C-alpha cells in the first residue's frame, strides 16, 4: 500500500524558527536546495539527504529509477543526487544496473531491516501468538508499528482454515487514523506527542479530520477502559479490526497486536473476545521481555 506522504514536496524559503518543531525528515526537505544552511548544528544534512534518497525507492510501485528520476522525486539537484546515489551504491544500499542504467534498493537495506527486527525477538516470541490468533479466530493477525503517519506491518500470520485474507504482508502500510491498529499505537503516547501527531494528521485528512479525531479519541478511551480498541468498516469499507498496545520495556516505541477480517467474519462479539485475548497476550509478552531484561541485569 502506498504511503500517503509526498516525498517530492519542497520549500523555497529559508529555515524559520518554527523549523525546530519539525521532524528530521521534514527539516531535510526545508534544506534541500543549495545555499540553504542548517541552523541545527547536530543535524547532518548530507546524511539526511541520503536517507531521503533511499526512501524515494520505498514509495509507490516503481522498483527501478534513473538518477534523473530520483533527483526529480526528492527535489535535489542532479549532481548532488548523483553523488549520493554513487555513495549508496558503493555501500550496497543501492544496486545499479549497467544494462538498464537505473538503480534499485540493494541487499544491505535488508540487513538493516532484519537487524531492526532482531532485538524484538519477533520470530521466536511474537509469531506463535499471531499464529494462535489467526488459526483460532480465522483472522489476519499482525504485529504493527508506526512509521510517521502510517501503520506498518512488522510480522503477520494468516489463518490456514479459511481462504479469507486481507492481502497484507510484512512491510504493508495502512492509515494511522481511522484504524484499530493505528488507534492502539496512538493511545499510550504522551499528550505532547499526540498533539504533534494530530497537527500532521489534520493536514493529511483535512476533509475528514473531525470525524477521524472523534474515532481516535474513542479508541483511546477504549484502550484506557478495556486495554484494546475496535474499529468497524475502517480503512477498507468492509473490514473490521481490533487491536491492543504492546509496550516493550526499555523505552522502545509502542507497538500493537492486531486482528482484522471482513465484517461478516468479525462481528462485535468476536471483536471483544479477540480483544480480551490480545490484552492477555500483550501482558504475557511484556512480562517475558521484562523478565529477560531483569535476568540480563543480574548476570
Short mmCIF file of N, CA and C in Angstrom, two decimals, residues 54 92-94 105-114:
data_model
loop_
_atom_site.label_atom_id
_atom_site.label_comp_id
_atom_site.label_asym_id
_atom_site.label_seq_id
_atom_site.Cartn_x
_atom_site.Cartn_y
_atom_site.Cartn_z
N UNK A 54 17.10 7.11 -0.28
CA UNK A 54 16.71 5.71 -0.08
C UNK A 54 15.19 5.58 0.04
N UNK A 92 26.37 -0.65 -0.86
CA UNK A 92 25.47 -1.79 -1.03
C UNK A 92 24.01 -1.51 -0.75
N UNK A 93 23.68 -0.25 -0.43
CA UNK A 93 22.29 0.08 -0.14
C UNK A 93 21.47 0.26 -1.42
N UNK A 94 22.15 0.50 -2.52
CA UNK A 94 21.51 0.55 -3.83
C UNK A 94 22.26 -0.37 -4.79
N UNK A 105 16.84 -0.71 -4.81
CA UNK A 105 17.35 -0.98 -3.47
C UNK A 105 18.26 -2.20 -3.46
N UNK A 106 19.33 -2.13 -2.65
CA UNK A 106 20.30 -3.21 -2.57
C UNK A 106 20.09 -4.10 -1.36
N UNK A 107 20.90 -5.16 -1.31
CA UNK A 107 20.77 -6.16 -0.25
C UNK A 107 21.05 -5.58 1.13
N UNK A 108 21.95 -4.59 1.23
CA UNK A 108 22.31 -4.03 2.53
C UNK A 108 21.10 -3.43 3.24
N UNK A 109 20.10 -2.97 2.49
CA UNK A 109 18.89 -2.44 3.10
C UNK A 109 18.18 -3.54 3.88
N UNK A 110 18.17 -4.76 3.33
CA UNK A 110 17.55 -5.89 4.02
C UNK A 110 18.24 -6.18 5.34
N UNK A 111 19.57 -6.10 5.35
CA UNK A 111 20.29 -6.37 6.59
C UNK A 111 19.91 -5.38 7.68
N UNK A 112 19.70 -4.12 7.30
CA UNK A 112 19.25 -3.12 8.28
C UNK A 112 17.86 -3.47 8.80
N UNK A 113 16.98 -3.88 7.87
CA UNK A 113 15.62 -4.22 8.29
C UNK A 113 15.59 -5.39 9.25
N UNK A 114 16.36 -6.43 8.93
CA UNK A 114 16.38 -7.59 9.81
C UNK A 114 17.04 -7.26 11.14
#
